[in-house]
CSV table of C-alpha atoms in Angstrom, one decimal:
chain,number,residue,atom,x,y,z
A,23,UNK,CA,-13.0,21.9,23.7
A,24,UNK,CA,-13.0,21.9,27.5
A,25,UNK,CA,-16.8,21.2,27.5
A,26,UNK,CA,-16.4,18.1,25.3
A,27,UNK,CA,-12.8,17.1,26.4
A,28,UNK,CA,-11.5,17.7,22.9
A,29,UNK,CA,-8.0,19.0,22.3
A,30,UNK,CA,-7.8,22.1,20.1
A,31,UNK,CA,-5.1,22.4,17.4
A,32,UNK,CA,-5.5,25.9,16.1
A,33,UNK,CA,-4.4,26.1,12.4
A,34,UNK,CA,-4.6,28.7,9.7
A,35,UNK,CA,-6.0,27.4,6.4
A,36,UNK,CA,-5.5,30.8,4.7
A,37,UNK,CA,-2.7,33.1,5.7
A,38,UNK,CA,-1.1,36.4,4.4
A,39,UNK,CA,0.3,35.4,1.1
A,40,UNK,CA,-0.7,31.8,1.3
A,41,UNK,CA,-3.7,29.6,0.4
A,42,UNK,CA,-3.4,26.0,-0.6
A,43,UNK,CA,-5.7,24.1,-3.0
A,44,UNK,CA,-7.2,27.1,-4.8
A,45,UNK,CA,-4.7,27.8,-7.6
A,46,UNK,CA,-5.8,31.3,-8.3
A,47,UNK,CA,-3.8,32.6,-5.3
A,48,UNK,CA,-0.1,33.2,-5.8
A,49,UNK,CA,2.0,32.0,-2.8
A,50,UNK,CA,4.1,35.0,-1.7
A,51,UNK,CA,4.5,34.1,2.0
A,52,UNK,CA,7.8,32.3,1.2
A,53,UNK,CA,9.5,35.5,0.0
A,54,UNK,CA,7.4,38.6,0.8
A,55,UNK,CA,8.7,40.3,4.0
A,56,UNK,CA,5.3,42.2,4.4
A,57,UNK,CA,3.4,38.9,4.2
A,58,UNK,CA,5.8,37.2,6.6
A,59,UNK,CA,5.5,40.0,9.2
A,60,UNK,CA,1.7,39.9,9.0
A,61,UNK,CA,1.9,36.1,9.4
A,62,UNK,CA,4.1,36.5,12.5
A,63,UNK,CA,1.8,39.2,13.9
A,64,UNK,CA,-1.2,37.0,13.7
A,65,UNK,CA,0.5,34.2,15.6
A,66,UNK,CA,1.9,36.6,18.2
A,67,UNK,CA,-1.7,37.8,18.8
A,68,UNK,CA,-3.0,34.2,19.1
A,69,UNK,CA,-0.2,33.5,21.5
A,70,UNK,CA,-0.9,36.5,23.7
A,71,UNK,CA,-4.6,35.8,23.7
A,72,UNK,CA,-4.2,32.1,24.8
A,73,UNK,CA,-1.1,32.4,26.9
A,74,UNK,CA,-1.5,30.3,30.0
A,75,UNK,CA,-3.8,27.6,28.5
A,76,UNK,CA,-1.9,24.3,28.8
A,77,UNK,CA,-0.7,22.4,25.8
A,78,UNK,CA,-2.9,19.5,26.9
A,79,UNK,CA,-5.8,21.7,25.8
A,80,UNK,CA,-4.4,23.8,23.0
A,81,UNK,CA,-1.5,23.6,20.5
A,82,UNK,CA,-0.8,25.7,17.4
A,83,UNK,CA,-0.3,24.5,13.8
A,84,UNK,CA,1.1,27.4,11.8
A,85,UNK,CA,-0.5,26.7,8.3
A,86,UNK,CA,-2.3,23.9,6.6
A,87,UNK,CA,-0.3,21.8,4.1
A,88,UNK,CA,2.6,24.1,3.3
A,89,UNK,CA,3.4,23.8,-0.4
A,90,UNK,CA,5.7,25.7,-2.7
A,91,UNK,CA,8.5,26.3,-0.1
A,92,UNK,CA,12.0,24.9,-0.6
A,93,UNK,CA,13.8,23.8,2.6
A,94,UNK,CA,15.5,27.2,3.2
A,95,UNK,CA,12.2,29.1,2.8
A,96,UNK,CA,10.4,26.7,5.0
A,97,UNK,CA,12.9,27.0,7.8
A,98,UNK,CA,13.1,30.8,7.6
A,99,UNK,CA,9.4,31.5,7.5
A,100,UNK,CA,8.2,29.0,10.1
A,101,UNK,CA,11.3,28.9,12.2
A,102,UNK,CA,11.1,32.7,12.7
A,103,UNK,CA,7.4,32.4,13.5
A,104,UNK,CA,8.1,29.7,16.2
A,105,UNK,CA,10.7,32.0,17.7
A,106,UNK,CA,8.1,34.9,17.8
A,107,UNK,CA,5.6,32.6,19.5
A,108,UNK,CA,8.1,31.5,22.1
A,109,UNK,CA,9.0,35.1,22.9
A,110,UNK,CA,5.4,35.6,24.0
A,111,UNK,CA,4.8,32.2,25.5
A,112,UNK,CA,8.0,30.1,26.0
A,113,UNK,CA,6.0,27.0,26.8
A,114,UNK,CA,3.6,26.9,23.8
A,115,UNK,CA,3.8,23.7,21.6
A,116,UNK,CA,3.8,24.3,17.9
A,117,UNK,CA,3.0,21.8,15.1
A,118,UNK,CA,4.2,22.3,11.5
A,119,UNK,CA,2.7,20.4,8.6
A,120,UNK,CA,5.6,18.7,6.7
A,121,UNK,CA,6.9,20.2,3.5
A,122,UNK,CA,5.2,19.5,0.2
A,123,UNK,CA,1.6,19.3,1.6
A,124,UNK,CA,2.5,17.4,4.7
A,125,UNK,CA,4.6,14.7,3.0
A,126,UNK,CA,8.3,15.5,3.8
A,127,UNK,CA,9.8,15.9,7.3
A,128,UNK,CA,12.0,19.0,7.8
A,129,UNK,CA,15.0,17.7,9.8
A,130,UNK,CA,15.9,21.2,11.1
A,131,UNK,CA,12.9,21.2,13.5
A,132,UNK,CA,13.9,17.9,15.1
A,133,UNK,CA,16.2,20.0,17.3
A,134,UNK,CA,13.8,22.9,17.9
A,135,UNK,CA,12.2,22.4,21.4
A,136,UNK,CA,8.4,22.4,21.7
A,137,UNK,CA,7.7,21.5,18.0
A,138,UNK,CA,6.3,18.5,16.2
A,139,UNK,CA,5.4,17.8,12.6
A,140,UNK,CA,2.1,16.7,11.0
A,141,UNK,CA,2.0,14.4,8.0
A,142,UNK,CA,-0.8,13.1,5.8
A,143,UNK,CA,-2.1,9.6,5.0
A,144,UNK,CA,-3.4,9.9,1.4
A,145,UNK,CA,-0.7,8.1,-0.5
A,146,UNK,CA,-1.2,6.9,-3.1
A,147,UNK,CA,-3.6,9.6,-4.3
A,148,UNK,CA,-4.5,7.5,-7.3
A,149,UNK,CA,-6.1,5.2,-4.7
A,150,UNK,CA,-7.5,7.5,-2.0
A,151,UNK,CA,-8.8,10.2,-4.3
A,152,UNK,CA,-9.9,8.1,-7.3
A,153,UNK,CA,-13.0,9.7,-8.8
A,154,UNK,CA,-13.0,12.6,-6.4
A,155,UNK,CA,-13.6,15.3,-9.2
A,156,UNK,CA,-17.1,14.6,-10.4
A,157,UNK,CA,-16.3,11.0,-11.1
A,158,UNK,CA,-13.4,11.7,-13.3
A,159,UNK,CA,-10.1,9.9,-13.1
A,160,UNK,CA,-7.4,12.5,-12.8
A,161,UNK,CA,-4.6,10.1,-12.2
A,162,UNK,CA,-4.2,8.1,-15.4
A,163,UNK,CA,-5.6,4.9,-14.1
A,164,UNK,CA,-7.8,3.1,-16.5
A,165,UNK,CA,-9.6,0.9,-14.0
A,166,UNK,CA,-10.9,1.5,-10.5
A,167,UNK,CA,-8.1,0.6,-8.0
A,168,UNK,CA,-8.6,-1.8,-5.2
A,169,UNK,CA,-6.5,-3.1,-2.3
A,170,UNK,CA,-4.4,-6.0,-3.6
A,171,UNK,CA,-5.9,-9.4,-3.0
A,172,UNK,CA,-2.4,-10.9,-2.5
A,173,UNK,CA,1.2,-11.0,-3.9
A,174,UNK,CA,-0.1,-12.4,-7.2
A,175,UNK,CA,-2.4,-9.4,-7.8
A,176,UNK,CA,0.2,-7.7,-9.9
A,177,UNK,CA,-2.1,-5.1,-11.4
A,178,UNK,CA,-2.7,-3.6,-8.0
A,179,UNK,CA,0.5,-4.1,-6.1
A,180,UNK,CA,1.4,-0.5,-6.9
A,181,UNK,CA,-1.0,0.6,-4.2
A,182,UNK,CA,1.0,-1.0,-1.4
A,183,UNK,CA,4.3,0.0,-3.0
A,184,UNK,CA,3.4,3.7,-3.2
A,185,UNK,CA,2.1,3.5,0.4
A,186,UNK,CA,5.4,2.0,1.5
A,187,UNK,CA,7.3,4.8,-0.2
A,188,UNK,CA,5.3,7.3,1.7
A,189,UNK,CA,6.1,5.6,5.0
A,190,UNK,CA,9.8,5.6,4.1
A,191,UNK,CA,9.9,9.4,3.9
A,192,UNK,CA,9.3,9.5,7.7
A,193,UNK,CA,12.1,7.0,8.5
A,194,UNK,CA,14.4,9.9,9.4
A,195,UNK,CA,12.2,11.1,12.2
A,196,UNK,CA,13.7,10.4,15.7
A,197,UNK,CA,11.6,8.2,17.9
A,198,UNK,CA,11.3,10.8,20.6
A,199,UNK,CA,10.1,13.6,18.2
A,200,UNK,CA,6.3,14.3,18.3
A,201,UNK,CA,4.5,13.3,15.1
A,202,UNK,CA,0.8,13.1,14.2
A,203,UNK,CA,-1.0,12.3,11.0
A,204,UNK,CA,-3.2,15.4,10.6
A,205,UNK,CA,-5.4,13.9,7.9
A,206,UNK,CA,-6.1,10.6,6.1
A,207,UNK,CA,-8.9,8.9,4.4
A,208,UNK,CA,-10.4,7.4,1.3
A,209,UNK,CA,-13.1,9.0,-0.8
A,210,UNK,CA,-16.5,7.3,-1.0
A,211,UNK,CA,-16.9,7.7,-4.8
A,212,UNK,CA,-13.7,5.8,-5.5
A,213,UNK,CA,-12.6,2.4,-4.3
A,214,UNK,CA,-14.8,-0.3,-2.8
A,215,UNK,CA,-15.6,-0.2,0.9
A,216,UNK,CA,-13.5,-3.3,1.8
A,217,UNK,CA,-10.5,-1.8,0.0
A,218,UNK,CA,-10.9,1.5,1.8
A,219,UNK,CA,-11.0,-0.3,5.2
A,220,UNK,CA,-7.9,-2.4,4.4
A,221,UNK,CA,-6.0,0.7,3.4
A,222,UNK,CA,-7.0,2.5,6.6
A,223,UNK,CA,-6.1,-0.5,8.7
A,224,UNK,CA,-2.7,-0.8,7.1
A,225,UNK,CA,-1.9,2.9,7.8
A,226,UNK,CA,-3.1,2.7,11.4
A,227,UNK,CA,-1.1,-0.4,12.1
A,228,UNK,CA,2.1,1.4,10.9
A,229,UNK,CA,1.3,4.6,12.8
A,230,UNK,CA,0.6,2.7,16.0
A,231,UNK,CA,4.0,0.9,15.7
A,232,UNK,CA,5.7,4.3,15.5
A,233,UNK,CA,3.7,5.9,18.2
A,234,UNK,CA,1.9,8.4,15.9
A,235,UNK,CA,-1.5,9.9,16.6
A,236,UNK,CA,-3.9,10.5,13.7
A,237,UNK,CA,-7.1,12.2,12.7
A,238,UNK,CA,-9.4,11.0,9.9
A,239,UNK,CA,-10.5,13.4,7.1
A,240,UNK,CA,-13.3,13.9,7.4
A,241,UNK,CA,-15.8,13.1,10.1
A,242,UNK,CA,-19.0,13.8,8.2
A,243,UNK,CA,-18.8,13.5,4.4
A,244,UNK,CA,-17.3,11.5,1.5
A,245,UNK,CA,-14.0,10.6,3.3
A,246,UNK,CA,-15.6,10.0,6.7
A,247,UNK,CA,-17.8,7.5,8.5
A,248,UNK,CA,-21.0,9.6,9.0
A,249,UNK,CA,-23.3,10.1,6.1
A,250,UNK,CA,-20.5,9.2,3.7
A,251,UNK,CA,-22.8,7.9,0.9
A,252,UNK,CA,-20.8,4.7,0.4
A,253,UNK,CA,-23.2,2.4,-1.5
A,254,UNK,CA,-21.5,-0.8,-0.2
A,255,UNK,CA,-21.2,0.1,3.5
A,256,UNK,CA,-23.3,-1.2,6.4
A,257,UNK,CA,-24.9,1.7,8.3
A,258,UNK,CA,-26.3,2.0,11.8
A,259,UNK,CA,-28.4,4.9,13.0
A,260,UNK,CA,-26.9,7.1,15.7
A,261,UNK,CA,-28.9,10.1,16.8
A,262,UNK,CA,-30.7,10.1,13.5
A,263,UNK,CA,-27.6,9.9,11.3
A,264,UNK,CA,-26.2,7.0,9.2
A,265,UNK,CA,-22.9,5.8,10.7
A,266,UNK,CA,-20.5,3.4,8.9
A,267,UNK,CA,-20.4,0.6,11.4
A,268,UNK,CA,-17.2,-1.2,10.2
A,269,UNK,CA,-15.2,2.0,9.8
A,270,UNK,CA,-16.3,3.2,13.3
A,271,UNK,CA,-15.2,-0.2,14.7
A,272,UNK,CA,-11.9,0.1,12.9
A,273,UNK,CA,-11.1,3.5,14.3
A,274,UNK,CA,-12.0,2.3,17.8
A,275,UNK,CA,-9.7,-0.7,17.6
A,276,UNK,CA,-6.8,-0.6,20.0
C-alpha cells in the first residue's frame, strides 16, 4: 500500500461462525460466545500487529456484508469488538458494513468515536445483477432492464424508484459521520453499456453531494472496467489489457 500510495482497508470475508454468500455455512457469530471470542481475538491480534500505523494508511472493516443479525445482535458483536480494538490501539479507525449486507445504517454507532459505516450501491439488484447466474433471470423480470429513457418510460421507472428508496435508507446518517460505499457496479452480462454508465453516474452524483467515498466492484472482471467482456463497450489498450474507456472516464470525473 505504501509503495503504490493505496490506502488499505483490512476486512474479513470469512470469520469464526460467519461466511456470507455461501449458504452452506450456518451463521453462529451472532449468538455463539465461542465464535464471538475467537472473532475478537483475531481483531485484537491485528490491532497489536499494526499498532502505530496511521489511519491514513490503514483502517479496519470487521466483516464483509453482515447479514442475519438483528439490531441488538449487531450492536453487541461489533460494538464489543470495537471496544477490544480500542483497548489495544485507542486511535484505530474501524469501519462496519451496514446491516443487511451493507444496506441499513446502524444508528448506535453514530455516537461511537473512530467508527464509520460502509454501504453498497447495487440497488436495484434486478438491474445490477440481471443475468448474473449463467444468464438466468433470478429476479422475475421478463425483459432485460435498462435505464429509463425519460418520465414516460413507465416500464422501467422502477429502476430509479428502487434506487431512490436505497438512498433514503441513508438519510438518517449525520453529515459529519464517515461513510463510504464499499462496493457498487453493474454486471456485464446484464443491461446495456449505456444503461450501466447512467446508473453509475447517478449513484456517483448522489454520493458526491453527500461527501461519500466509493469503490467499484470489481476492477478486473464482469462488474469492472478492465477485461469486462461487455460486447457494446469501447475499449482502449493499456499495458496489453482492454480497458473500458467511457467507464474509466466516468470514474475519473470530478
